[in-house]
Amino acid sequence: MKNIITKDYQEMSQLTARIIADEIKKKPNMAFAIPTGGTPIGTLQELVNIYNKEKLDFSKLKCFNIDEYVSLEKEHEQSYYYFLNHYLYQKTNISPSNTYVPNVFNDLEKECHDYEKIIQEHGNFDFILLGIGEDGHIGFNEPQALHQAYCHVQKLDQSTIEANSRFFEKKEEVPKHAITLGMATILKSKKIVLIANGKKKANVIKKLLSTQEINPLFPASFLLLHNDVTIICDQDAING
Ligand code: F6R
């Protein structure tokens, strides 16, 4: 795993956006999987800046949500559909027909199966951007003895619900389940970049950079199985 340390969040976001833009230049129709949450906001904003300044064409880009909360309407400001629309899709020429997100109001099992099928029909992802939970989750694959290989419904851990409650008015509003990509699909991506910032991520980043074991109770350790992973984090996520 390659590790790049940046001086701050802004530099992390700029560098990550530049890497994504370069990939889009190489393959304008790449299949790109995108996370939500606090960490990627700066990266998406920088990507929009590059789009505007460099007239980069996103019209062929295929964009996939990594996860979606079960039970939140698309219009809900905390739905992940809303998030990517707000930070990226509406601000670029990404075609709505090239954006994919699980529909959490369908039969969930069928939806997971269909979402996985669409990803496979695209030949899996060319590029996946990941965040990381303080407990080591990637996507919403929580620490657990058994991991689902493919798209599935995941019960969120209490610690994830607590962490994500900062985006909701009341903790009780945070959904308890999400549809997420499974580990196999994440690992089939040709390129993986994981971003992390801030002191709260220092423990998990230290653990990730030092681990030599694949431990299902530390989901990010599955990244050791991939040969093109770059971890980009700011000084705070390294030094605490
Ligand atoms: C969300 C996702 C999660 C987040 C993680 C970190 O789409 O896939 O794995 O990346 O929970 O969230 P933040 O960035 O809010 O710290």
mmCIF file with all atom_site columns, C-alpha atoms and ligand atoms in Angstrom, residues 35-40 66-67 80 131-133 137-140 164 166-167 201, ligand 1:
data_model
loop_
_atom_site.group_PDB
_atom_site.id
_atom_site.type_symbol
_atom_site.label_atom_id
_atom_site.label_alt_id
_atom_site.label_comp_id
_atom_site.label_asym_id
_atom_site.label_entity_id
_atom_site.label_seq_id
_atom_site.pdbx_PDB_ins_code
_atom_site.Cartn_x
_atom_site.Cartn_y
_atom_site.Cartn_z
_atom_site.occupancy
_atom_site.B_iso_or_equiv
_atom_site.pdbx_formal_charge
_atom_site.auth_seq_id
_atom_site.auth_comp_id
_atom_site.auth_asym_id
_atom_site.auth_atom_id
_atom_site.pdbx_PDB_model_num
ATOM   1  C CA . PRO A 1 35  ? -18.226 7.475  -1.073 1.00 0.00 ? 35  PRO A CA 1
ATOM   2  C CA . THR A 1 36  ? -20.169 10.035 0.935  1.00 0.00 ? 36  THR A CA 1
ATOM   3  C CA . GLY A 1 37  ? -19.575 11.448 4.411  1.00 0.00 ? 37  GLY A CA 1
ATOM   4  C CA . GLY A 1 38  ? -17.406 14.297 5.613  1.00 0.00 ? 38  GLY A CA 1
ATOM   5  C CA . THR A 1 39  ? -14.086 13.193 4.139  1.00 0.00 ? 39  THR A CA 1
ATOM   6  C CA . PRO A 1 40  ? -14.801 13.343 0.373  1.00 0.00 ? 40  PRO A CA 1
ATOM   7  C CA . ILE A 1 66  ? -20.753 2.949  -2.717 1.00 0.00 ? 66  ILE A CA 1
ATOM   8  C CA . ASP A 1 67  ? -23.678 2.793  -0.355 1.00 0.00 ? 67  ASP A CA 1
ATOM   9  C CA . TYR A 1 80  ? -26.432 9.446  -0.338 1.00 0.00 ? 80  TYR A CA 1
ATOM   10 C CA . GLY A 1 131 ? -13.302 6.764  3.154  1.00 0.00 ? 131 GLY A CA 1
ATOM   11 C CA . ILE A 1 132 ? -12.732 4.813  6.344  1.00 0.00 ? 132 ILE A CA 1
ATOM   12 C CA . GLY A 1 133 ? -14.701 4.536  9.573  1.00 0.00 ? 133 GLY A CA 1
ATOM   13 C CA . HIS A 1 137 ? -15.149 -0.099 7.997  1.00 0.00 ? 137 HIS A CA 1
ATOM   14 C CA . ILE A 1 138 ? -14.898 0.513  4.261  1.00 0.00 ? 138 ILE A CA 1
ATOM   15 C CA . GLY A 1 139 ? -18.122 1.056  2.384  1.00 0.00 ? 139 GLY A CA 1
ATOM   16 C CA . PHE A 1 140 ? -20.408 0.029  5.207  1.00 0.00 ? 140 PHE A CA 1
ATOM   17 C CA . ASN A 1 164 ? -22.975 9.706  11.424 1.00 0.00 ? 164 ASN A CA 1
ATOM   18 C CA . ARG A 1 166 ? -23.476 14.564 13.397 1.00 0.00 ? 166 ARG A CA 1
ATOM   19 C CA . PHE A 1 167 ? -25.273 14.978 10.074 1.00 0.00 ? 167 PHE A CA 1
ATOM   20 C CA . LYS A 1 201 ? -8.821  8.930  12.113 1.00 0.00 ? 201 LYS A CA 1
HETATM 21 C C1 . F6R B 2 .   ? -19.820 6.323  3.093  1.00 0.00 ? 1   F6R B C1 1
HETATM 22 C C2 . F6R B 2 .   ? -18.817 5.265  3.299  1.00 0.00 ? 1   F6R B C2 1
HETATM 23 C C3 . F6R B 2 .   ? -18.165 5.161  4.633  1.00 0.00 ? 1   F6R B C3 1
HETATM 24 C C4 . F6R B 2 .   ? -17.447 6.463  5.026  1.00 0.00 ? 1   F6R B C4 1
HETATM 25 C C5 . F6R B 2 .   ? -16.875 6.367  6.434  1.00 0.00 ? 1   F6R B C5 1
HETATM 26 C C6 . F6R B 2 .   ? -16.152 7.639  6.842  1.00 0.00 ? 1   F6R B C6 1
HETATM 27 O O1 . F6R B 2 .   ? -20.284 6.332  1.771  1.00 0.00 ? 1   F6R B O1 1
HETATM 28 O O2 . F6R B 2 .   ? -18.574 4.478  2.423  1.00 0.00 ? 1   F6R B O2 1
HETATM 29 O O3 . F6R B 2 .   ? -17.246 4.098  4.646  1.00 0.00 ? 1   F6R B O3 1
HETATM 30 O O4 . F6R B 2 .   ? -16.431 6.698  4.095  1.00 0.00 ? 1   F6R B O4 1
HETATM 31 O O5 . F6R B 2 .   ? -17.915 6.102  7.329  1.00 0.00 ? 1   F6R B O5 1
HETATM 32 O O6 . F6R B 2 .   ? -17.076 8.676  6.916  1.00 0.00 ? 1   F6R B O6 1
HETATM 33 P P1 . F6R B 2 .   ? -16.582 10.178 7.134  1.00 0.00 ? 1   F6R B P1 1
HETATM 34 O O7 . F6R B 2 .   ? -15.918 10.606 5.884  1.00 0.00 ? 1   F6R B O7 1
HETATM 35 O O8 . F6R B 2 .   ? -17.845 10.968 7.390  1.00 0.00 ? 1   F6R B O8 1
HETATM 36 O O9 . F6R B 2 .   ? -15.644 10.169 8.294  1.00 0.00 ? 1   F6R B O9 1
#
